[in-house]
XYZ file of C-alpha atoms in Angstrom:
635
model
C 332.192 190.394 128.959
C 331.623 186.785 130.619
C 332.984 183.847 129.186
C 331.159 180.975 129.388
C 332.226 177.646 130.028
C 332.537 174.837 128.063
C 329.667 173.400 127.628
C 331.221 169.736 128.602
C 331.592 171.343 131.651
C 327.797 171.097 133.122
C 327.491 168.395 135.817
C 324.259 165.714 135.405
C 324.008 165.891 138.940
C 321.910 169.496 138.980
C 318.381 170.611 138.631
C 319.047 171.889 135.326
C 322.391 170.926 133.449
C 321.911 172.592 129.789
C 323.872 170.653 127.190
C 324.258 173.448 124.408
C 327.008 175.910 124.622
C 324.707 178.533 125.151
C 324.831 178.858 128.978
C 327.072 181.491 129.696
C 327.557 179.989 133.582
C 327.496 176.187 134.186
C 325.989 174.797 137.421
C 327.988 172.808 139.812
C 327.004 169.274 140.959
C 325.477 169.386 144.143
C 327.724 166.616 145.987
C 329.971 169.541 144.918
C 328.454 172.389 146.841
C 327.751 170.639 150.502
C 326.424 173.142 153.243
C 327.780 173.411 156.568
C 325.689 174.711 159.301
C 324.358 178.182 159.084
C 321.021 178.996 158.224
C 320.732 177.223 154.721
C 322.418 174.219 156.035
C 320.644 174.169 159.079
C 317.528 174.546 156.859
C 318.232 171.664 154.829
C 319.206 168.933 157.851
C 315.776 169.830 159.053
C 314.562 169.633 155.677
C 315.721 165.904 155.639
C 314.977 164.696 159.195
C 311.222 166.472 159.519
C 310.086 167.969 156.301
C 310.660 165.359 153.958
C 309.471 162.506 156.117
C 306.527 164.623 157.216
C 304.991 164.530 153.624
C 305.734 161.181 153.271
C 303.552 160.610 156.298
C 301.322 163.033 154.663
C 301.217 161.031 151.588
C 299.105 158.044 153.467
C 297.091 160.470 155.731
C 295.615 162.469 152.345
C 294.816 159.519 150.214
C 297.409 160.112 147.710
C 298.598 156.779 147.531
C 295.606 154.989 148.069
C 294.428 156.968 145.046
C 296.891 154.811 143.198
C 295.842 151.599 145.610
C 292.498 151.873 144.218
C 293.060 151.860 140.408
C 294.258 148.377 141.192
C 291.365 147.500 143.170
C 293.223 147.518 146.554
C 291.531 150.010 147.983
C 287.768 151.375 148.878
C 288.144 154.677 149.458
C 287.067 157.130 147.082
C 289.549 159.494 145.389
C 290.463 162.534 147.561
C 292.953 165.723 146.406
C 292.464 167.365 143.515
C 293.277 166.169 139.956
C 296.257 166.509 139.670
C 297.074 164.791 143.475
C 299.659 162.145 142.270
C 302.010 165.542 141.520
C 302.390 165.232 144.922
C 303.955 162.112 145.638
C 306.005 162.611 142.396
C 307.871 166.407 144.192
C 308.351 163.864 147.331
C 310.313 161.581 145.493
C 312.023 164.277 143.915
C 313.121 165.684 147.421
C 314.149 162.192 148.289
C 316.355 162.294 145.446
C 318.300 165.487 145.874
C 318.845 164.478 149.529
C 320.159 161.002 147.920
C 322.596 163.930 146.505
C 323.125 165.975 149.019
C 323.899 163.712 151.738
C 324.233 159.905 150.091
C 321.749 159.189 152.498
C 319.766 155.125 152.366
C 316.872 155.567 155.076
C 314.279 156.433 151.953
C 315.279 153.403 149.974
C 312.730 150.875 151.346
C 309.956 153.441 150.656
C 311.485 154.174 147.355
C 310.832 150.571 146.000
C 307.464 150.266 147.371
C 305.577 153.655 145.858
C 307.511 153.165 142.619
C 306.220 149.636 142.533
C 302.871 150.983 143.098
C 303.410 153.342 140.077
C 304.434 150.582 138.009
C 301.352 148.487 138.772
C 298.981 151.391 138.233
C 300.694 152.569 134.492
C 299.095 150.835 131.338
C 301.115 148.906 128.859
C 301.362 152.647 126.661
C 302.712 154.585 129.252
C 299.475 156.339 130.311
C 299.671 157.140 134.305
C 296.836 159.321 135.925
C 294.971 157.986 138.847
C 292.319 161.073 138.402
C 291.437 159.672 134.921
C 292.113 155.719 135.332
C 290.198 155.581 138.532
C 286.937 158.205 138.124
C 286.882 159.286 134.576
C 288.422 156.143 132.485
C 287.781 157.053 128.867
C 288.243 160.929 129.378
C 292.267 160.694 128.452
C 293.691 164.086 127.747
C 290.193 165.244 126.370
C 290.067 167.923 129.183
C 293.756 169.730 128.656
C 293.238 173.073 130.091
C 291.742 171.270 133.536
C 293.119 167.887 134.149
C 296.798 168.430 134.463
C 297.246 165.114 132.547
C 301.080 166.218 130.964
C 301.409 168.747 134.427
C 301.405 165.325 136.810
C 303.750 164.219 133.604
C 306.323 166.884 134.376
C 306.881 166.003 137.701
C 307.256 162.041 137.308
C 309.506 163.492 134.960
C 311.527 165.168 137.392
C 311.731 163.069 139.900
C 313.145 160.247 137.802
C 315.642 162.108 136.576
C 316.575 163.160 140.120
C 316.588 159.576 141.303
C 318.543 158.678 138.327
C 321.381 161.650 139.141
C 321.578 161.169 142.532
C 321.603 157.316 143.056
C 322.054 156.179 139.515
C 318.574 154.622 140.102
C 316.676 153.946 136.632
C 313.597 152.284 137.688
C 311.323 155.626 138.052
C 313.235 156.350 134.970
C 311.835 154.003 132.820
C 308.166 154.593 133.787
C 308.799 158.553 133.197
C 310.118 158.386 129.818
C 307.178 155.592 128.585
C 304.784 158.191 129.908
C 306.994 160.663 127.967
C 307.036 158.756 124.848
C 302.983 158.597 124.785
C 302.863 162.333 125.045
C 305.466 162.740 121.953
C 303.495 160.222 120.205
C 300.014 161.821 121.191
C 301.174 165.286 120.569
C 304.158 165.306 118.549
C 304.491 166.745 115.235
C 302.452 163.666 113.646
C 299.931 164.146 116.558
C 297.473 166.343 117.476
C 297.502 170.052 118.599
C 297.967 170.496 122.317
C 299.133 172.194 125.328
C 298.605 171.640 129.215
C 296.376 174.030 130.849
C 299.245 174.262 133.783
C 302.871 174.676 132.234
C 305.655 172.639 133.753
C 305.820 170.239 131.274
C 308.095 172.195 128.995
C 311.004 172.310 131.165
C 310.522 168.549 132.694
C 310.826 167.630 128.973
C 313.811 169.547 128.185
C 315.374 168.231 130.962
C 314.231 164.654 129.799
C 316.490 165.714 126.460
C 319.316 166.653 128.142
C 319.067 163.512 130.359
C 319.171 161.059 127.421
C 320.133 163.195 124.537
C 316.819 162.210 123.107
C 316.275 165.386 120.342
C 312.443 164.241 120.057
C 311.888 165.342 123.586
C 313.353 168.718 123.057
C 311.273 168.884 119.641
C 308.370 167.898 122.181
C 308.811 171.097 124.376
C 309.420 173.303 121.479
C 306.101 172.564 119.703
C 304.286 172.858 123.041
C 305.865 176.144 123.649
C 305.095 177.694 119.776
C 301.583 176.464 120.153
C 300.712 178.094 123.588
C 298.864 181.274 123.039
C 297.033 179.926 120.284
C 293.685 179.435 121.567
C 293.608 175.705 121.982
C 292.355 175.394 125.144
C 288.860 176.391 126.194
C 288.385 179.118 128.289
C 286.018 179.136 130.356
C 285.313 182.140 132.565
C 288.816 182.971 133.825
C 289.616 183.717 130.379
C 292.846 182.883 128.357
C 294.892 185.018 130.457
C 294.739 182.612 133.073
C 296.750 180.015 130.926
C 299.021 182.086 129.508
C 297.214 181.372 125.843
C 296.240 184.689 124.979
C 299.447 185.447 122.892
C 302.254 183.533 121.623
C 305.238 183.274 123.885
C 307.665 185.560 121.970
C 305.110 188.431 122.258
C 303.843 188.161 125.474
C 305.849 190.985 127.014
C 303.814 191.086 129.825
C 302.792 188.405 133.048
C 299.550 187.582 133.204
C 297.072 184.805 134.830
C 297.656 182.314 137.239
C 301.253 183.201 138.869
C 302.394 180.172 139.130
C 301.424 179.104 135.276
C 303.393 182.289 134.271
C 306.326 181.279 136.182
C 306.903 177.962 135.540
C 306.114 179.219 131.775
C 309.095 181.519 131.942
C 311.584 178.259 133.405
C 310.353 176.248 130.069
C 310.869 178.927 127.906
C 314.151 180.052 129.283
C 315.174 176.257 128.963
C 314.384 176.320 125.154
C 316.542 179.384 124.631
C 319.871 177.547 126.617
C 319.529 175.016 124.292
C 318.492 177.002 120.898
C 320.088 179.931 122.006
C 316.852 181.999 119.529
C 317.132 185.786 120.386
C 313.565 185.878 120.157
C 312.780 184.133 123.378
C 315.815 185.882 125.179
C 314.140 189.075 123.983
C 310.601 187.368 125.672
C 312.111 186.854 128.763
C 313.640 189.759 128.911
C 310.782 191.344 128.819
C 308.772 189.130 131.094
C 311.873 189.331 133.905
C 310.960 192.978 134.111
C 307.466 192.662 133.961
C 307.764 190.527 136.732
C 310.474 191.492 138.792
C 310.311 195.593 138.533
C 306.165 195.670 138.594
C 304.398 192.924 140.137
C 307.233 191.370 142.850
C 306.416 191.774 146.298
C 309.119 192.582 148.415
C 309.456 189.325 150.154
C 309.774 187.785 146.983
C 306.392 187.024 146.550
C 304.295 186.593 143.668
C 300.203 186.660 142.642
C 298.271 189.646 143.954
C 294.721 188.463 143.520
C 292.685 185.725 145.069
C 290.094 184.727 142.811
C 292.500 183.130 140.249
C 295.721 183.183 142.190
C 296.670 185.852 139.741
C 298.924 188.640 138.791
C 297.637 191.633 139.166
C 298.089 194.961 136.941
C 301.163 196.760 137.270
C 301.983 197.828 140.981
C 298.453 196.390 142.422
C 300.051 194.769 145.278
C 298.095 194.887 148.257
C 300.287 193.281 151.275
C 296.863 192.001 153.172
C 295.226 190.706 150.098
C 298.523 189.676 148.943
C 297.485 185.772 147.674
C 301.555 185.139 147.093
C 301.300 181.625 146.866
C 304.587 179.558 147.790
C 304.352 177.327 144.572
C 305.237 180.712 143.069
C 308.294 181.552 144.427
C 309.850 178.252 143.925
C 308.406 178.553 140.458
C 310.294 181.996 139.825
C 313.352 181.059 141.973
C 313.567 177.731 138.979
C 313.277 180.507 136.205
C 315.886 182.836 137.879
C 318.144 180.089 138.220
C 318.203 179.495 134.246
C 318.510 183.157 133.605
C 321.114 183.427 135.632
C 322.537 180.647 133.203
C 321.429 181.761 130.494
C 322.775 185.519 130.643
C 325.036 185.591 133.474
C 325.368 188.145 136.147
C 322.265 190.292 136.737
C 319.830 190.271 139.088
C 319.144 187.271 138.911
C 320.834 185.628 141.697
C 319.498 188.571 144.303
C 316.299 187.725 143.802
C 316.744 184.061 144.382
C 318.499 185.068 148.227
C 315.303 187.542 148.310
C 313.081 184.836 147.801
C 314.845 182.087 149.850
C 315.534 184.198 153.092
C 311.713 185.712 152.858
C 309.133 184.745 151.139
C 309.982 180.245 151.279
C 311.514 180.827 154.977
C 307.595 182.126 156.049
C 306.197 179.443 154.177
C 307.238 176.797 156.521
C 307.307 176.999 160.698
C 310.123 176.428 162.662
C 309.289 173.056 163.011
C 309.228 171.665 159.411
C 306.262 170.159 159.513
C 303.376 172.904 158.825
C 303.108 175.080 156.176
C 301.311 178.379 154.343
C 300.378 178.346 151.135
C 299.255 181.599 150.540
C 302.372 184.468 152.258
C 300.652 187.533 153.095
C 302.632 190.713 154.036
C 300.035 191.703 156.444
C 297.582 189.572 158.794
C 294.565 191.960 160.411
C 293.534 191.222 163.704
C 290.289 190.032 162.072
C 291.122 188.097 159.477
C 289.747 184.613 158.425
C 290.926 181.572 157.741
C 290.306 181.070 153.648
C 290.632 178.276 151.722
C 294.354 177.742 150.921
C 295.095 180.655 153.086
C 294.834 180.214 156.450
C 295.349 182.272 159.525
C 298.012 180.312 160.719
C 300.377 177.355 158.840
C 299.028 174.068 158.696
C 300.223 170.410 158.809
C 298.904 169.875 154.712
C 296.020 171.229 152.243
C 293.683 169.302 150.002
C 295.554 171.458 147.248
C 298.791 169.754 148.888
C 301.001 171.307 146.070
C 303.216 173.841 148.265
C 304.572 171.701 151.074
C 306.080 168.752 148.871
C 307.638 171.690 146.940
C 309.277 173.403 149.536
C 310.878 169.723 149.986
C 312.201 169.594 147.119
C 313.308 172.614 146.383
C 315.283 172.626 150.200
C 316.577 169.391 149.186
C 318.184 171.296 146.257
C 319.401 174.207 147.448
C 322.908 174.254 147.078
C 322.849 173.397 143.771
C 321.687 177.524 143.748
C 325.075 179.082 145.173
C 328.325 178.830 142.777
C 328.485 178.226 139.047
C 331.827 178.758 136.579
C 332.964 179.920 133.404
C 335.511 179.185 131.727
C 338.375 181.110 134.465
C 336.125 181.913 136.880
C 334.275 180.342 139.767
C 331.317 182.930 140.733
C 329.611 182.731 144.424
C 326.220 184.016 144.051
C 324.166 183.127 147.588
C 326.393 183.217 150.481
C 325.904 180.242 153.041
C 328.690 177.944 154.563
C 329.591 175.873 152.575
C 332.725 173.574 151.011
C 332.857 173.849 147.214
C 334.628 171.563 145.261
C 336.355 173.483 142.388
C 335.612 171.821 138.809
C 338.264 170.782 136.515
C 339.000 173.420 134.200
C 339.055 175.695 137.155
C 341.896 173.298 139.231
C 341.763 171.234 141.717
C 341.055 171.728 145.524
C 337.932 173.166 147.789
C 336.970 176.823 148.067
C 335.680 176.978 151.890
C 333.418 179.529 152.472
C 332.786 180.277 156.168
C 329.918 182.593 157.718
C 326.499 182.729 159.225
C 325.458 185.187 156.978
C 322.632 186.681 156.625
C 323.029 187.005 160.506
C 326.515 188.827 159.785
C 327.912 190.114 156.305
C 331.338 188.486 157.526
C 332.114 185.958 154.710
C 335.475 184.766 154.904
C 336.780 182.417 151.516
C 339.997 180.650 151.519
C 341.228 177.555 148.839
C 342.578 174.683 149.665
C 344.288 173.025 146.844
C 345.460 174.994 143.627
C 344.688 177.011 140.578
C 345.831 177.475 137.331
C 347.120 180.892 136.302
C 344.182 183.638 135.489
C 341.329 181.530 137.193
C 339.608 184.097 139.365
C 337.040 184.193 141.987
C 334.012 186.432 141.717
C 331.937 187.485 145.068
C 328.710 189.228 144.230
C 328.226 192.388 146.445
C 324.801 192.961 146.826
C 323.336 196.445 146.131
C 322.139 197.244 149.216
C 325.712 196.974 150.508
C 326.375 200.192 150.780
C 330.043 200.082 152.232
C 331.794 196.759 151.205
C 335.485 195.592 153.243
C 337.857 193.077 151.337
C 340.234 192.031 154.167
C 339.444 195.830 156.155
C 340.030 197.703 152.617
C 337.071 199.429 151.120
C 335.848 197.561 147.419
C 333.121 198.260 144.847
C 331.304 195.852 142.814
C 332.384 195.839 138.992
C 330.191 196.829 136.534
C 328.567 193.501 136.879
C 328.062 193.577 140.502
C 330.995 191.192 141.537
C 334.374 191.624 143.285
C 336.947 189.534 141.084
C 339.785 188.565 142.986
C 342.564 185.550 141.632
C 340.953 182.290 142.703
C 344.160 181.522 145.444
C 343.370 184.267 147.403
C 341.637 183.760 150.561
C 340.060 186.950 152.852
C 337.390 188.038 154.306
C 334.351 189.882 152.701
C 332.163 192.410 154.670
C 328.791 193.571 153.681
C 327.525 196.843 155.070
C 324.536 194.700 157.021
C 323.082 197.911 158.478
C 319.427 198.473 158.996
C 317.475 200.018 156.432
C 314.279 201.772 155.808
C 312.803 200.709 152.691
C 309.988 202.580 150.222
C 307.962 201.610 147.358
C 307.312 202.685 144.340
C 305.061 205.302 144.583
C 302.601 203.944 142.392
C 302.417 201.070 144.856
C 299.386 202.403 146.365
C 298.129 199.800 148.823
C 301.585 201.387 150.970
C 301.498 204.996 150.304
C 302.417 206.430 153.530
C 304.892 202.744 154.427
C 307.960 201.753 155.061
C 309.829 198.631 155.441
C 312.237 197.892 157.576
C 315.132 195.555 155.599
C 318.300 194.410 157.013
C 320.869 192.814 154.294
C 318.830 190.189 152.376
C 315.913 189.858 155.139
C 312.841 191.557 155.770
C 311.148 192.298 158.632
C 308.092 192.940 160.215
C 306.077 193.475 163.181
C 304.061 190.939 164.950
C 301.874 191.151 167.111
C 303.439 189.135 169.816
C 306.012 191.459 170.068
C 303.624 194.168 171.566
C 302.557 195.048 175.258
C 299.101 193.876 176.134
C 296.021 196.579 174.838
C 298.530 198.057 171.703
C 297.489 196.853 168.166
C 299.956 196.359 165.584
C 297.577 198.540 163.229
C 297.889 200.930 165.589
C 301.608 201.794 165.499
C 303.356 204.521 163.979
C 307.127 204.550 163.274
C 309.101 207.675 163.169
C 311.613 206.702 160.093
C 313.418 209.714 161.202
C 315.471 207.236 163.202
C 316.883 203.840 161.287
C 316.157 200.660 163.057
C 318.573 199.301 165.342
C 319.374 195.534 165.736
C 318.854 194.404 169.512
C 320.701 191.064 169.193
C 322.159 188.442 167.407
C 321.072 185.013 166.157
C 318.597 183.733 163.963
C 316.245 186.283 165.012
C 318.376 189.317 164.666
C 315.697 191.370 166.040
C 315.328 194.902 165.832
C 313.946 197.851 167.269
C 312.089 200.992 166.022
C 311.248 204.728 167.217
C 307.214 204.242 167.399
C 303.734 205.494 168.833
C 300.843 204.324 169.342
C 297.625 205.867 167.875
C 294.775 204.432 168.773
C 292.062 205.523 165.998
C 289.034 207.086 166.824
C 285.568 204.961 165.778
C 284.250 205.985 162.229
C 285.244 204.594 159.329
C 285.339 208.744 157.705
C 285.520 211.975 159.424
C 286.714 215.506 158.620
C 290.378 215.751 156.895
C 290.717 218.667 159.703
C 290.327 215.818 162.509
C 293.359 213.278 163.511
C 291.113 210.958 163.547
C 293.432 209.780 166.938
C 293.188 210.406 170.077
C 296.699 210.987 170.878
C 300.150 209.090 170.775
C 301.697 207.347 173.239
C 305.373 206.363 172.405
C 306.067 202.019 172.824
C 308.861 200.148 172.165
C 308.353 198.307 169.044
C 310.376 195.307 167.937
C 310.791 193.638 164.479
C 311.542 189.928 163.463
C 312.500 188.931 160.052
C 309.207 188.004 157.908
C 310.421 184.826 157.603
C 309.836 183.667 161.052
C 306.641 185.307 161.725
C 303.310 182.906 162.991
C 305.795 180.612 164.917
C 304.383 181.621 168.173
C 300.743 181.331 167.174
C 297.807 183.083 165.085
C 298.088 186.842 165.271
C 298.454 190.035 163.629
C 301.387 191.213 161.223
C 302.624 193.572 159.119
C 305.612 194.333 156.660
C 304.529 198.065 155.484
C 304.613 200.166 158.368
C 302.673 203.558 158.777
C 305.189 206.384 159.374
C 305.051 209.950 161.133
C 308.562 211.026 159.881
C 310.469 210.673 156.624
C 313.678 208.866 156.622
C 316.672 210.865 157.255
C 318.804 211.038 154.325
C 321.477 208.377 153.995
């Protein structure tokens, strides 16, 4: 059984840094975690010197600031974005300020003190800050909860002030946040009226507020918002309660349902409550939800939201890979909530599903570049297919629903706060990335230096430099599709809670079995019946359709699974290669079962990349699931 660590222990200077002693793992503060190199690192240096500044530029360009500009009568232009458009400058500044704490970096400052100026202009004397509603529907406060995002835009000015605040002990966003804060507790505290925000994300912003200031009327805040969700107060329209997540109280909704993203962010809020109330009831919830989620209705990228029309769950299994609408808010959304599980309950699955979702499904939603983006992360592109609102053919530079890209900014800016946490004698490594780790007090004193390029390699090699007391240990998850693990050349197995424990002073080197694999569905998955994927550690991969000769469709390829992919190379890329044919089919959409419906194979040389770098050498067609002649051979 885990230990958990004091609950003293939690660092301010983390997404999420619970104050109760529920947490069974603490997070470390991210100055303490610092990346070097690799893939993550590399991901977050371009993070800071083209993603971040791009949607600052991007900020200007889609009217988001001059949005707040014309409240104040400085500007002429009429309001463009969506409602709930000033959410996007507020996950910008939030980016800004985990880079602040990642790197102690100045260059932002300057634009810092202008747009938080601007903020401060544009709020009124109560708190109230909402450009949709001060500067085209003045009057129409908080009368239209389940559309205008009023408390949603809340949440993140929320979070981004307390990020400033962590990372650069800057209180000035701070101050505006928790006036905006206080009108909400005011307006729909326990003397207040009934209400709840059509889009959750409120409920863990405020939580966060609590643990910030140690302000119990914030936490009280949350809770009330969370009991009254799933009782009907918000009109529903024709997408029906579902699509809120206010069809049935939190601790019986077993199952996810509605908008994805809603449901996910939800689950984070929730999950929050329970660290700091530690009530079995909502443990039992997201218990139940986790699985619901994560063993149903997950794609295998990491993906979430199978439907279009509402940008939806679907019913269990329905998870078409072309139709797929897996919108990037979604993962992030679900990599917050996995993050606080992994908290809240320790080891699990918790933290392979966050390296699932950060090597597949948020490494397609941005190009190589940094600068353009999907929104929408299919698993399969036709030849034919459109460009749709929100989901495009090919990434873009922004979106009039600019919520994704700002997102992925923020949540790159933060991601080493997702790879070690302690207990009380252990330190536990959960995503493996190069990295220097500053071990926390009750664990010693001294770095843990992790060195690899992982996932390129499985070679992780850990060594400490400084000391540790007695009995502190070091845990290394082994993943389970390592299927032959190496401690220093001798073969180890995963305890029963998936780690290798090992005393904390003891340096070595770690190898995961990265071979190729051929991966299956569940069979009631039936958009793939008759698929495989190819996987290789945490990556997937997939075949594009740049990787073909001239005249050979990627629709048209067969792989015999008889034969296990084979890497071709090393690098990023880490290409590999597959047994295949090509089929062309016959016209006809039906014909006799009797007939192939083919007109004969022709073998080709078929090579893979990982998902997460397809579309970066132009629009074309793709594909995860791959038809197969021949079964796998056993393993």
């Amino acid at each position: 059984m885990t230990t958990a660590a004091p609950a003293e222990s939690a660092s301010p200077l983390t997404p999420a840094a619970p104050r109760a002693a529920v947490a069974v793992h603490q997070g470390l503060a991210m100055s303490a975690v610092r990346l070097h190199g690799g893939v993550l690192g590399g991901w977050q240096e371009r993070n800071a010197a083209a993603t971040i500044p791009h949607c600052i530029g991007q900020l200007e360009e889609s009217g988001v600031l001059d949005n707040f500009r014309r409240v104040l009568g400085n500007s002429e232009a009429d309001y463009r974005g969506f409602v709930f458009a000033d959410s996007d400058l507020y996950k910008v500044i939030e980016a800004v300020g985990w880079e602040i704490a990642r790197s102690g970096t100045t260059e932002f400052d300057a634009w810092l003190d202008e747009v938080i100026a601007l903020v401060a202009r544009v709020q009124e004397p109560d708190g109230y800050v909402m450009t949709w509603i001060q500067g085209v529907h003045p009057g129409k406060r908080f009368a239209e909860l389940e559309w205008t995002h009023e408390m949603y835009v809340a949440g993140h000015l929320i979070q981004a002030a307390i990020a400033l605040d962590r990372a650069a002990g800057r209180a000035d966003l701070l101050e505006l946040a928790r006036a905006f804060a206080d009108l909400l507790e005011r307006t729909f505290g326990p003397e207040g009226t009934d209400g709840i925000c059509g889009h959750p994300q409120i409920e863990t912003a405020l939580i966060e507020l609590y643990r910030h200031t140690g302000e119990r009327r914030y936490l009280d805040l949350a809770t009330r918002m969370i009991n009254l969700r799933g009782t009907g107060l918000l009109k529903r329209g024709g997408l029906g309660a579902r699509y809120f997540q206010d069809h049935e109280p939190v601790r019986n909704a077993t199952d996810a349902a509605g908008h994805a993203v809603r449901q996910l962010y939800l689950n984070a809020g929730v999950t929050d409550l329970y660290l700091e109330t530690g009530e079995q009831a909502l443990a039992e919830a997201m218990d139940a939800q986790w699985r619901s989620t994560h063993e149903r209705k997950m794609y295998i990228s990491g993906a979430f939201g199978s439907r279009h029309r509402d940008e939806a769950f679907g019913s269990d299994y329905e998870l078409p890979p072309d139709r797929a609408y897996a919108e990037t808010c979604a993962t992030i959304a679900d990599t917050h909530w996995a993050w606080r599980m992994l908290l809240a309950f320790g080891p699990g699955p918790y933290a392979e599903t966050i390296e699932r979702e950060i090597h597949n499904a948020l490494r397609a939603s941005v190009d190589a570049s940094g600068t353009r983006f999907f929104y929408s992360n299919p698993l399969q592109m036709r030849p034919d297919r459109t460009t749709e609102v929100n989901a495009p053919k090919e990434r873009t530079s922004w979106y009039e629903c600019a919520c994704c890209p700002p997102n992925i900014a923020r949540v790159i800016a933060q991601l080493s706060a997702y790879l070690a946490t302690s207990t009380e004698d252990t330190l536990w490594l959960h995503v493996y990335a190069a990295a220097d780790i500053d071990l926390p007090g009750h664990l010693g004193s001294g770095v843990v230096r992790v060195r690899t390029d992982y996932p390129r390699s499985g070679r992780v090699q850990v060594s400490l430099d400084g000391g540790a007391p007695p009995g502190a240990d070091l845990a290394l998850r082994i993943p389970s599709w390592s299927r032959r693990t190496t401690f220093d050349g001798e073969e180890v197995t995963a305890g029963d809670d998936g780690y290798l424990h090992l005393p904390l002073g003891v340096g070595g080197v770690l190898e995961l079995d990265m071979s190729p694999r051929w991966t299956a569905a569940h069979p009631r998955v039936d958009a793939v019946r008759g698929c495989l994927a190819a996987e290789r550690g945490p990556v997937v991969y997939c075949l594009e359709q740049a990787d073909l000769p001239e005249g050979i469709d990627v629709d048209d390829v067969i792989v015999d699974a008889s034969h296990a992919p084979q890497v071709s190379g090393d690098g990023d890329l880490a290409p590999m290669r597959v047994t295949a044919n090509h089929r062309p089919a016959r016209p006809g959409l039906y014909r006799p079962a009797s007939e192939s419906g083919a007109d004969g194979d022709a073998s080709v040389q078929a090579g893979l990349i990982p998902f997460g770098h397809w579309g970066n050498r132009g629009a074309g067609a793709m594909r995860v699931w791959l038809p197969v002649d021949a079964p796998p051979e056993p393993s």
